[in-house]
Coordinates of C-alpha atoms in Angstrom, one line a residue:
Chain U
X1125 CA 52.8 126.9 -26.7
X1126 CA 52.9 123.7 -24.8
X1127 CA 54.9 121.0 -27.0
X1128 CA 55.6 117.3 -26.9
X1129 CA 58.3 115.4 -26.7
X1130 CA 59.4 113.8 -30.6
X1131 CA 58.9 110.3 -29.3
X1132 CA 61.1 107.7 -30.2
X1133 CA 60.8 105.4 -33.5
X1134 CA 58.9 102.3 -33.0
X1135 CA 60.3 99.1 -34.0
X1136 CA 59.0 100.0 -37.3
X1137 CA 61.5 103.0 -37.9
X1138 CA 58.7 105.6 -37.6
X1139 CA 57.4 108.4 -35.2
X1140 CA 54.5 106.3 -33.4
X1141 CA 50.8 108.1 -33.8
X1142 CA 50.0 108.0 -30.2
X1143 CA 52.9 108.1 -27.3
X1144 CA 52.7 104.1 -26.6
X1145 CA 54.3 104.7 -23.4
X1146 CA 51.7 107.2 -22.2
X1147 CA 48.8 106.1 -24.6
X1148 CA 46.2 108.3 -22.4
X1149 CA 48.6 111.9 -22.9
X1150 CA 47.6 114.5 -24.7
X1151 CA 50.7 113.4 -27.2
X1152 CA 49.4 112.5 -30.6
X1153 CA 50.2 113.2 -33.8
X1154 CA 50.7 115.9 -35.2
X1155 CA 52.8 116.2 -32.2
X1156 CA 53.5 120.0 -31.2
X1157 CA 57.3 120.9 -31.2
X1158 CA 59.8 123.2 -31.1
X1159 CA 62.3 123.9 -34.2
X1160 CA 65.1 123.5 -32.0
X1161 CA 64.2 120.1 -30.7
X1162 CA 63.3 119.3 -34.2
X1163 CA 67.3 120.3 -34.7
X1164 CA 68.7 118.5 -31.7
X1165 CA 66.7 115.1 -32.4
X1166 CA 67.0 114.7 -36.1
X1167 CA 70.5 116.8 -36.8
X1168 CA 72.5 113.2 -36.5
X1169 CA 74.4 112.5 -39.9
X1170 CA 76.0 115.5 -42.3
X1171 CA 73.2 114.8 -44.8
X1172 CA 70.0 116.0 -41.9
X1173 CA 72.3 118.3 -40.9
X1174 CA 72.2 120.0 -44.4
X1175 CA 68.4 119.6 -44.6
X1176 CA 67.9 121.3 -41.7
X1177 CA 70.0 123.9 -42.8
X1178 CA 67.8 124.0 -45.5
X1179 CA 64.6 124.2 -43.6
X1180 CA 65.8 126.8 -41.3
X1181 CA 66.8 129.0 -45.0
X1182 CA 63.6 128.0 -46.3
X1183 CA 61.5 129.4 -42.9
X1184 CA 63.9 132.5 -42.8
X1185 CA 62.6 133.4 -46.3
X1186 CA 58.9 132.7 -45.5
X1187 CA 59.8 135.6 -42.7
X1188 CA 61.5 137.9 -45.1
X1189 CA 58.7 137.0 -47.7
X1190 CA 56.0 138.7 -44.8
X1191 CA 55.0 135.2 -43.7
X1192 CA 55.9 135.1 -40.1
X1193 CA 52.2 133.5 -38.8
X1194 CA 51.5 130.3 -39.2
X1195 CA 52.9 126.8 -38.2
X1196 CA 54.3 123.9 -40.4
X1197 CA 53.4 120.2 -41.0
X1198 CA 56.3 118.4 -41.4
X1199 CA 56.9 114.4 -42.5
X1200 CA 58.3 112.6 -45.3
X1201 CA 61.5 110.1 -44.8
X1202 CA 63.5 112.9 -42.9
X1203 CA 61.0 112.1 -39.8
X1204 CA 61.8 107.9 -40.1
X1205 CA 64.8 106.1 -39.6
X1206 CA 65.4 105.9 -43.1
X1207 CA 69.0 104.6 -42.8
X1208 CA 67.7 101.3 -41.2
X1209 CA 64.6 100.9 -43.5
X1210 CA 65.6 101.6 -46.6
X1211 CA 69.7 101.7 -46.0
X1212 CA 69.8 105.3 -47.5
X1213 CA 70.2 109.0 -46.3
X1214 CA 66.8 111.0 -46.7
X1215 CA 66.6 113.4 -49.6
X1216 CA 64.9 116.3 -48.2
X1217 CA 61.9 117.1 -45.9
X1218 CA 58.3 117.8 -46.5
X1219 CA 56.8 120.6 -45.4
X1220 CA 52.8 121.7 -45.6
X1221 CA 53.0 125.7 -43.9
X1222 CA 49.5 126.6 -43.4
X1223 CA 50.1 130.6 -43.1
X1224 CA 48.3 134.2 -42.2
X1225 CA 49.1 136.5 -44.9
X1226 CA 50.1 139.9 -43.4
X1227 CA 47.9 142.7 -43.9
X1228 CA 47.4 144.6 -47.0
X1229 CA 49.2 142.1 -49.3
X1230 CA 47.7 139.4 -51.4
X1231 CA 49.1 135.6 -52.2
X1232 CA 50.2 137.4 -55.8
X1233 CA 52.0 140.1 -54.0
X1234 CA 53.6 137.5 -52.6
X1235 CA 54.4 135.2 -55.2
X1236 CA 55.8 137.9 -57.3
X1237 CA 58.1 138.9 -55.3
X1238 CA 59.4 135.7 -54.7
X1239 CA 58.8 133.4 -57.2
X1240 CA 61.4 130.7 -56.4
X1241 CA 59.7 130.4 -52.6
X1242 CA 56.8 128.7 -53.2
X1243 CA 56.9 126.0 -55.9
X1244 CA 58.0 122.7 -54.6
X1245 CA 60.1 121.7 -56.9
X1246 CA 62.2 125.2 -56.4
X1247 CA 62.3 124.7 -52.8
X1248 CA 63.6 120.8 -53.4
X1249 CA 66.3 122.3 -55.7
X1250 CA 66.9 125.3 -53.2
X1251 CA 66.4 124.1 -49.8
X1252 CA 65.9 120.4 -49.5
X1253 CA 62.3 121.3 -48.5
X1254 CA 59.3 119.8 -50.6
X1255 CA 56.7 123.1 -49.6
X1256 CA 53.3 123.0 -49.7
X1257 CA 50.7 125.5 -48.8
X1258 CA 47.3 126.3 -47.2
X1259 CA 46.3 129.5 -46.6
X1260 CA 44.4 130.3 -43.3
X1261 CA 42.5 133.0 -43.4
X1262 CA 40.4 131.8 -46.5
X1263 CA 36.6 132.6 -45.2
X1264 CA 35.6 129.0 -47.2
X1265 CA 36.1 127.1 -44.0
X1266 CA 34.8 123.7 -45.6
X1267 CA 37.6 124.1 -48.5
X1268 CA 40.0 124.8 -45.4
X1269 CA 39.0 121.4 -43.2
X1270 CA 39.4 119.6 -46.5
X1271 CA 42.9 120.8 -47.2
X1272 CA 43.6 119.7 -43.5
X1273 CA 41.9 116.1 -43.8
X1274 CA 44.3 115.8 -47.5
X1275 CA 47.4 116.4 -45.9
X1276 CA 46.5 114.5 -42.4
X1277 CA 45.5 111.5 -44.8
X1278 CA 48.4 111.8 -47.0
X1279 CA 51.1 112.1 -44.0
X1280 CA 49.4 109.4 -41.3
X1281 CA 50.6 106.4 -43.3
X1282 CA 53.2 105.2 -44.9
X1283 CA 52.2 103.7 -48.5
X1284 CA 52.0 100.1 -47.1
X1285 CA 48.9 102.0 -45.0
X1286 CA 51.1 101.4 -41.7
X1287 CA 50.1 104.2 -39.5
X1288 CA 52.6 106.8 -38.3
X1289 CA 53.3 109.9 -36.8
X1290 CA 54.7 113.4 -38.0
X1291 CA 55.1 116.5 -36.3
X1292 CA 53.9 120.2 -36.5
X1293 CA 55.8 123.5 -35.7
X1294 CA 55.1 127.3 -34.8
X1295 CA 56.4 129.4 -37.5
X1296 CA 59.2 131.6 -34.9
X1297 CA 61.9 134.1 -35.7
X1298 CA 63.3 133.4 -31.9
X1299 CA 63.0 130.1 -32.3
X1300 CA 64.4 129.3 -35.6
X1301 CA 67.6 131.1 -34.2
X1302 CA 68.4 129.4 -31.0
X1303 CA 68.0 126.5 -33.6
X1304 CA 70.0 127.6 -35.9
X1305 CA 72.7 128.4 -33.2
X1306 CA 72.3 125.0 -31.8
X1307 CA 72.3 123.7 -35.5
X1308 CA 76.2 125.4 -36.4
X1309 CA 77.7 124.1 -33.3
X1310 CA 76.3 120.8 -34.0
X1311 CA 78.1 121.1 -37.7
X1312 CA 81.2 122.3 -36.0
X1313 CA 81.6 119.4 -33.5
X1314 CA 80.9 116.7 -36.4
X1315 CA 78.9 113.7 -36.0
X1316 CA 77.5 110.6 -37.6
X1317 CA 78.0 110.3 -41.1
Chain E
X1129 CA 54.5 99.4 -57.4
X1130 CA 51.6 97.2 -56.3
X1131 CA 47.6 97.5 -56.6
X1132 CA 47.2 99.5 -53.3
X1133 CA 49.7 101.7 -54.3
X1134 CA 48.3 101.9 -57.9
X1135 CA 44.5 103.2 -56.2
X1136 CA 45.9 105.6 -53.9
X1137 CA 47.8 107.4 -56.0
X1138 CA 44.6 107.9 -58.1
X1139 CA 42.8 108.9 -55.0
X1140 CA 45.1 111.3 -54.2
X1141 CA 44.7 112.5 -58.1
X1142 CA 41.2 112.8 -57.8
X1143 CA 41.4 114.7 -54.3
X1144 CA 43.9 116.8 -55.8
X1145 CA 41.5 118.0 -58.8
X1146 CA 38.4 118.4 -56.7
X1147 CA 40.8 120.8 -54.0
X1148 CA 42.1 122.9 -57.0
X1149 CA 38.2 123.2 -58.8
X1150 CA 37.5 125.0 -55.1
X1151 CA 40.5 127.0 -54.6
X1152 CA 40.0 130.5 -56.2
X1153 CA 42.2 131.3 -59.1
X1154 CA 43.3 134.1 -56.8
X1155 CA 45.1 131.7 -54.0
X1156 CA 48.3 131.4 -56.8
X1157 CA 50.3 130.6 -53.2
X1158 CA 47.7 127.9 -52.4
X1159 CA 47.3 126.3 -55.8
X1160 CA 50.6 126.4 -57.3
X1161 CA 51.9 123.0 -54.6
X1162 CA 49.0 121.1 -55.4
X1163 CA 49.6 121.7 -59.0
X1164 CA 52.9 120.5 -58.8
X1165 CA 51.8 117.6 -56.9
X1166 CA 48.8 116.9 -59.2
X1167 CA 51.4 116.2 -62.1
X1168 CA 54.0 114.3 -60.2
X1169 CA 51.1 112.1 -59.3
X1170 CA 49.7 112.0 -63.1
X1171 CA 53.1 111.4 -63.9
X1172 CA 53.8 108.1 -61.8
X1173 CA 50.4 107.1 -62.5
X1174 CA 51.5 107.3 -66.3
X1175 CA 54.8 105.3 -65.7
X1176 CA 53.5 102.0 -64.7
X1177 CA 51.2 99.9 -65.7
X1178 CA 48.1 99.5 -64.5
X1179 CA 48.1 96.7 -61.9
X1180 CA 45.6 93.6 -63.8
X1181 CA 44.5 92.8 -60.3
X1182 CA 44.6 92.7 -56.7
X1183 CA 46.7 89.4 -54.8
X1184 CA 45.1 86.8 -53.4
X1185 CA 44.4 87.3 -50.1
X1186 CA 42.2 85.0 -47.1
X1187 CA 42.5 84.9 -43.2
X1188 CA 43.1 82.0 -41.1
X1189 CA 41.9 81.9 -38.1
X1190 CA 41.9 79.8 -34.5
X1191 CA 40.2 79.8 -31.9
X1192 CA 40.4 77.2 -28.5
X1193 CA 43.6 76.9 -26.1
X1194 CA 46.6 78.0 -27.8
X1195 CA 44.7 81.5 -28.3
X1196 CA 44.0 84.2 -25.9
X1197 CA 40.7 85.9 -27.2
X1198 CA 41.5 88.0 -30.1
X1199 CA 44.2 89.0 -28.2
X1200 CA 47.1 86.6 -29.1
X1201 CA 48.4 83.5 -30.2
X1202 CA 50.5 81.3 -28.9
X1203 CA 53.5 81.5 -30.6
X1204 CA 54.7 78.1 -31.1
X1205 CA 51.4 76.8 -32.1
X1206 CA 50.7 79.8 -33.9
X1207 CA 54.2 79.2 -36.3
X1208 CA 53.0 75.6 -36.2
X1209 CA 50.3 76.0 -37.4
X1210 CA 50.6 78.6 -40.3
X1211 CA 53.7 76.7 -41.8
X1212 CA 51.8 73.4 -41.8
X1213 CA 48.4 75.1 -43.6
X1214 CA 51.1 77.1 -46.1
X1215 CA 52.2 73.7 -46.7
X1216 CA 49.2 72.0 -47.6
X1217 CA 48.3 74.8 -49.9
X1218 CA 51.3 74.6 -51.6
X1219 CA 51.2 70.7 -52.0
X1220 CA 47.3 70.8 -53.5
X1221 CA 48.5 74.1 -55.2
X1222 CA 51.4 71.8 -57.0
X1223 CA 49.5 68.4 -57.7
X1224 CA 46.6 70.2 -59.6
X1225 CA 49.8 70.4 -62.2
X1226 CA 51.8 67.3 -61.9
X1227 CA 52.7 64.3 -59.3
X1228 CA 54.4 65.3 -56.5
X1229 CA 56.2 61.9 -55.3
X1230 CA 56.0 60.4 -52.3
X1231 CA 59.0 62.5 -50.9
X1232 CA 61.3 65.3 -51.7
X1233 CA 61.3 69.0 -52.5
X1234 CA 57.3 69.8 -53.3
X1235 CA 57.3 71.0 -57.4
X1236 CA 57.2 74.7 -57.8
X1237 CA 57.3 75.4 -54.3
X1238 CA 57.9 78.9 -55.1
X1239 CA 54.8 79.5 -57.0
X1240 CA 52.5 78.8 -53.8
X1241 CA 54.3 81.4 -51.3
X1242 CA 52.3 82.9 -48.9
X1243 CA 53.3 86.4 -47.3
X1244 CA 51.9 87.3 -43.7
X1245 CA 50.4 90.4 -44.4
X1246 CA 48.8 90.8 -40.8
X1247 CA 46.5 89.4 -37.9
X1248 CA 43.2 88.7 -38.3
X1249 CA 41.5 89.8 -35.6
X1250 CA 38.0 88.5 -34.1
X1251 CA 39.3 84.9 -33.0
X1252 CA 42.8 85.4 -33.5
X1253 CA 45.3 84.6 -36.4
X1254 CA 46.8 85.9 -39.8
X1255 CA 46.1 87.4 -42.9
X1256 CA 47.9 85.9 -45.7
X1257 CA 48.3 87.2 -49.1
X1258 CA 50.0 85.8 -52.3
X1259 CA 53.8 86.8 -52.5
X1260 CA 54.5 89.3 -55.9
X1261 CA 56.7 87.4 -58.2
X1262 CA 58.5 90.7 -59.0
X1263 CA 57.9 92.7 -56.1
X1264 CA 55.7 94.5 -58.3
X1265 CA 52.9 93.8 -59.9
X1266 CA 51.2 90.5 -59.8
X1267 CA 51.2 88.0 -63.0
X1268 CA 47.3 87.8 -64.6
X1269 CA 46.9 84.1 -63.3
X1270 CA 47.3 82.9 -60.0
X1271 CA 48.0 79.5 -58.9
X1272 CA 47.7 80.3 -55.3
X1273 CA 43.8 80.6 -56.1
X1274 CA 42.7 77.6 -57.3
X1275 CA 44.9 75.9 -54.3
X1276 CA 43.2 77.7 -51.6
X1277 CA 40.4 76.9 -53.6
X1278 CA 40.8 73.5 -53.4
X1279 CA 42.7 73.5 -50.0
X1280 CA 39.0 74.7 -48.6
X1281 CA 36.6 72.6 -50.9
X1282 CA 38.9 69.6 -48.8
X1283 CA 38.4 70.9 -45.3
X1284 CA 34.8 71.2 -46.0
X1285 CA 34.5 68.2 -48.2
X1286 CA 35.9 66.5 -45.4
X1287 CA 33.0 67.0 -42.9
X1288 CA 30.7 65.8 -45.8
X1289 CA 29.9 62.3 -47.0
X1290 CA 32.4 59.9 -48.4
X1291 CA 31.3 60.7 -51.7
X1292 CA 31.7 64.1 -51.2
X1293 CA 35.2 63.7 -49.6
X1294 CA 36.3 61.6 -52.6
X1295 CA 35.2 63.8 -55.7
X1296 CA 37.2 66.7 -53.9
X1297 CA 40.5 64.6 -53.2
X1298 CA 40.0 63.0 -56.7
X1299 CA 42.8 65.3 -58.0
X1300 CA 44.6 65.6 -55.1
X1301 CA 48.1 64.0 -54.6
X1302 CA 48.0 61.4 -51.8
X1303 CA 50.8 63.7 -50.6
X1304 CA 49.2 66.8 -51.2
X1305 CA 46.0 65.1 -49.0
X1306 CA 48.5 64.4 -46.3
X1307 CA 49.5 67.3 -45.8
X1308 CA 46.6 68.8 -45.1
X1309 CA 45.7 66.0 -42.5
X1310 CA 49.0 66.5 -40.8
X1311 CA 47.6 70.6 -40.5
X1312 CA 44.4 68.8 -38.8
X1313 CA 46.3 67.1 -36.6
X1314 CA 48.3 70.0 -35.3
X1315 CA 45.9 71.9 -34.7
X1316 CA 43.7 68.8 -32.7
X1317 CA 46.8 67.8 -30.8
X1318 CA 46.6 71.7 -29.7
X1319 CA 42.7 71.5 -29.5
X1320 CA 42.1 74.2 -31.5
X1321 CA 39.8 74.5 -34.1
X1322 CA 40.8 77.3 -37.6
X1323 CA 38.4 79.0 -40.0
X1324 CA 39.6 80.0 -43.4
X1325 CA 38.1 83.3 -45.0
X1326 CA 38.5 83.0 -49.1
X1327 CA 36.7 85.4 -51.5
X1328 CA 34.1 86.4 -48.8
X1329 CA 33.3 82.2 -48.1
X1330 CA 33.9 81.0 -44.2
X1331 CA 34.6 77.8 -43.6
X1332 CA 35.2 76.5 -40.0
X1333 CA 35.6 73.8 -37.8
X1334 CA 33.0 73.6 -34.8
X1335 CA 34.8 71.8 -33.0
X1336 CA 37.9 70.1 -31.5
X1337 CA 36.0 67.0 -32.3
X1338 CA 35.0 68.0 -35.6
X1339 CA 38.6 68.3 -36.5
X1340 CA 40.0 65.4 -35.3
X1341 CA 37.2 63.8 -37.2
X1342 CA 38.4 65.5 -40.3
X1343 CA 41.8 64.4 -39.7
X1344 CA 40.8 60.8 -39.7
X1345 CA 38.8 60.9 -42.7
X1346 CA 42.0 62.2 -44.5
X1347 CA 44.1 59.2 -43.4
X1348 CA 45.8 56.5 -45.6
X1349 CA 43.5 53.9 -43.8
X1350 CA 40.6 55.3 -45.1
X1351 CA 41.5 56.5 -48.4
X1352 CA 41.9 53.4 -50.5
X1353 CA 44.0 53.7 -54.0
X1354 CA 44.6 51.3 -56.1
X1355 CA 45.4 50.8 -60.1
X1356 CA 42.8 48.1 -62.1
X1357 CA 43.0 46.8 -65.4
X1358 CA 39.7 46.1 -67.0
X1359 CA 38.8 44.3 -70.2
X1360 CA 35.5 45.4 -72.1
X1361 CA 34.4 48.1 -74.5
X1362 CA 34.0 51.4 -74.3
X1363 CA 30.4 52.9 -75.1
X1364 CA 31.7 56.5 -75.2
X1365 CA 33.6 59.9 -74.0
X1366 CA 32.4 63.2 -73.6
X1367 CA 35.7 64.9 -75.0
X1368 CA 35.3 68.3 -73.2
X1369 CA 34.2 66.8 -70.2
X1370 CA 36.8 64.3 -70.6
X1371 CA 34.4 61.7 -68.8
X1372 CA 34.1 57.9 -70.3
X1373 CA 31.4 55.2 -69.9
X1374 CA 33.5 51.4 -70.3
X1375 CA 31.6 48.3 -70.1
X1376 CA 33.2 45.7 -68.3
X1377 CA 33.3 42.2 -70.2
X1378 CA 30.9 39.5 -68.1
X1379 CA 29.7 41.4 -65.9
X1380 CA 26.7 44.3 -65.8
X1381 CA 29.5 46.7 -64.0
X1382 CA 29.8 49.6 -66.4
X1383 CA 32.6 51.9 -65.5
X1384 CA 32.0 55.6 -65.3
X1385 CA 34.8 58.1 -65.0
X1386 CA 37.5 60.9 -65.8
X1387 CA 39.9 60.7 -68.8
X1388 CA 43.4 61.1 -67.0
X1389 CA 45.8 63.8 -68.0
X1390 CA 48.0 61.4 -69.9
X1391 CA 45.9 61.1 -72.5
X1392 CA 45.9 64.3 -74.5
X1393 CA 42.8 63.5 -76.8
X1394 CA 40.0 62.2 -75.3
X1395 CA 38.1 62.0 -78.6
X1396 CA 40.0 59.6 -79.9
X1397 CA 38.3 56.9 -77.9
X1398 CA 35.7 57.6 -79.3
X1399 CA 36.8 56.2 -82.8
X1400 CA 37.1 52.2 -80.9
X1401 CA 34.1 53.0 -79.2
X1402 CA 32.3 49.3 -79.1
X1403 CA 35.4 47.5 -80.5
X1404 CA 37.5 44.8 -77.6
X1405 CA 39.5 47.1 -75.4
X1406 CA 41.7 46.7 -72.1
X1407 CA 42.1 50.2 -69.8
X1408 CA 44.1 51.1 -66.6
X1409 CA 42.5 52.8 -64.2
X1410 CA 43.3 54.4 -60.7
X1411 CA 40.9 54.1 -58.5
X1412 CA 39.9 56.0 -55.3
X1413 CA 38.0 55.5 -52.6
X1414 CA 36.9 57.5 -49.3
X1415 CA 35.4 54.9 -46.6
X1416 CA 32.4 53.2 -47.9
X1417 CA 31.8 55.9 -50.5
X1418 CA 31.6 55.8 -54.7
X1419 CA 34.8 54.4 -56.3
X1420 CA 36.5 57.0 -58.7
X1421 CA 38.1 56.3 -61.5
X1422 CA 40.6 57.8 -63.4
X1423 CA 41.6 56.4 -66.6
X1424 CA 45.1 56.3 -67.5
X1425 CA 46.0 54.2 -70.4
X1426 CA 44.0 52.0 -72.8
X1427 CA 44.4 49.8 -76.0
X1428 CA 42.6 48.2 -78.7
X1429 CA 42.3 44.3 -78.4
X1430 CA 43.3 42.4 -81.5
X1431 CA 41.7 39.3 -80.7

């Protein structure tokens, strides 16, 4: 996968939708990234560092759950500079993961077996990570573009309608850990608070 | 949480129950998010109250040298011109309720805030919306919208006739009026020429010419006040109306105009209607047009 660079915030504290500094690239929101930059970008105070923590639990039990397809949507305050907008740390990160199911097993299966993984406000409690879901290989394609054009709606603006940008992620077992390698040495050598 | 908040969230509620209708029962992976979502939305939705109505919102706009297209706006003229149009709003906003003096902090200044929500483009300038009191909700009456109200009935009273000029400054404060001449003149001393969007109504200026024509109209040399006493009887008030019809002793003049604010029953006039009477009236004047009056005290004549 070819990604983009996580552009800077604007003056506005948020992810710009378009790159304003190369406005004809192909860099747009969702911008394509890679876990690992999402680490080394956003991993700046003891509080993201424990979110991403979080995030990286939350994707290594979508793996252990079957779910290693897919790619994640992810937004919320974690992505703006919080601290200087509001004056507080964010609370956790939101996540949409829109997933293949592996073969022979259905979204019950699933959810049976891990009942905890997949309600939002278990994944809030457990890993800082407000989840969502869509399902790719549904064969109601319409339902599917509608799912997208929710969450695209929901996540280009902030609730003053100011448009912004968030990112997407590959679902990766090799990338989540040079991440999570990058992410411990980060939390061994300190940082902002 | 304020009105646009208020309607997305029940967007999003409504999206959120037409998704779930089409996702099969089967899709527990799927549905169970949007569930939770669904009732964290119902749930805000359910703590507040529902907003009684949007702000007040209009768009001024310029167009002439200090702008660039509907690119920019020069920025000096640009925070000129905005703070001297806030002002004028605020000063008719604040003399539709009481005198504002001829100097001095302008009554209830805070009442008549305006926020810069944005930039109109087109021409080029600002969108302006009425500031929340609680940075929540907005109160069920606004002040701000009777005084852009009347702010724009002036600016396009003023390229009407002297009698229209004078029925719409007939409440205004001569301070209030000045104000609003001295956002003329700024914006004619830039040659520029604005347009004000209100409630779907555009008013603008033509031209440079236009405006500076305004602004002249609006001046104390051409706006005569003045306070009469007259002697006479009345022949009658309309009490709702609060208008009065006074005939002036030895003359055929007979006096038609507004009950003032200081008297709080009009219909009592009406009980000495025909009997000797003396009133004070202001009077006001636009160039060669009608004379306005305003009555503002009266009494019975013994002898």
């Amino acid at each position: 996968m070819i990604t983009n660079t996580i552009p800077d915030w604007n003056h506005q504290g948020v992810l710009p939708p378009i790159n304003v500094n190369n406005p004809t690239s192909v860099d747009r929101s969702p911008y394509l990234v890679s876990i690992t930059d999402i680490v080394l970008r956003f991993g700046t105070t003891t509080q993201r560092k424990g979110i991403l923590s979080g995030l990286l639990t939350f994707r290594a039990n979508l793996y252990s759950a079957g779910l290693i397809e897919g790619f994640q949507w992810i937004d919320g305050s974690f992505l703006e500079n919080i601290e200087i907008i509001e004056g507080r740390s964010p609370i956790d990160i939101d996540v949409v993961t829109f997933f293949h199911l592996p073969s022979g097993k259905t979204q019950q299966d699933i959810l049976s077996a891990h009942p905890r993984l997949f309600n939002p406000v278990h994944t809030k409690a457990d890993h800082h990570v407000d989840a969502y879901f869509v399902h790719l290989d549904s064969n109601k394609l319409e339902l599917l573009v509608q799912h997208f054009t929710y969450w695209y709606s929901m996540w280009s603006h902030r609730r003053n309608n100011q448009w912004k940008g968030y990112l997407q992620v590959d679902l990766s077992q090799i990338d989540d850990s040079t991440a999570k390698a990058n992410l411990d040495e980060m939390k061994d050598q300190g940082g902002q608070q | 949480m304020n009105i646009n908040e208020y309607y997305h969230l029940q967007a999003e509620k409504t999206t959120l129950e037409s998704l779930l209708k089409q996702i099969p029962e089967v899709n527990v992976i799927d549905r169970i998010g949007l569930e939770t979502r669904k009732k964290e939305v119902e749930d805000l939705i359910a703590s507040v109250s529902a907003p009684t109505r949007e702000p007040i919102r209009a768009s001024l706009t310029f167009r002439g040298k200090p702008t660039v297209g509907s690119h920019g706006i020069f920025a000096e003229f640009g925070a000129k011109a905005i703070n001297a149009f806030a002002d004028a709003v605020a000063a008719i906003g604040a003399s539709q309720a009481s005198s504002l003096g001829t100097r001095g902090a302008i009554p209830n200044r805070e009442e008549f805030q305006l926020l810069i929500t944005g930039t109109a483009l087109g021409s080029f300038g600002f969108e302006l919306e009425e500031a929340p009191k609680d940075a929540m909700l907005f109160p069920k009456e606004s002040l701000i919208e009777s005084a852009i109200e009347q702010t724009k009935r002036i600016m396009k009273a003023s390229l009407g006739t002297d009698d229209d000029l004078t029925e719409a400054i007939s409440e205004a404060d001569p301070r209030a009026v000045e104000t609003l001449r001295s956002f003329f003149k700024t914006i004619a001393d830039h040659e520029a020429v604005c347009a004000l969007d209100f409630k779907g109504d555009v008013f603008r200026f033509a031209d440079v010419g236009q405006v500076r024509r305004s602004e002249g109209r609006l001046s104390k040399d051409n706006i005569h006040e003045d306070d009469k006493i007259f002697n006479g009887y009345f022949l009658g008030v309309l009490p709702n109306h609060r208008n009065f019809e006074f005939k002036v002793i030895g003359t055929e003049e007979v006096i038609l105009g507004k009950v003032g604010a200081d008297i709080e029953d009009a219909n009592q006039i009406n009980q000495i209607v025909g009997k000797q009477a003396q009133i004070k009236v202001h009077t006001k004047q636009v160039g060669t047009g009608r004379v306005r009056y305003e009555l503002s005290h009266y009494s019975e004549n013994s002898d």
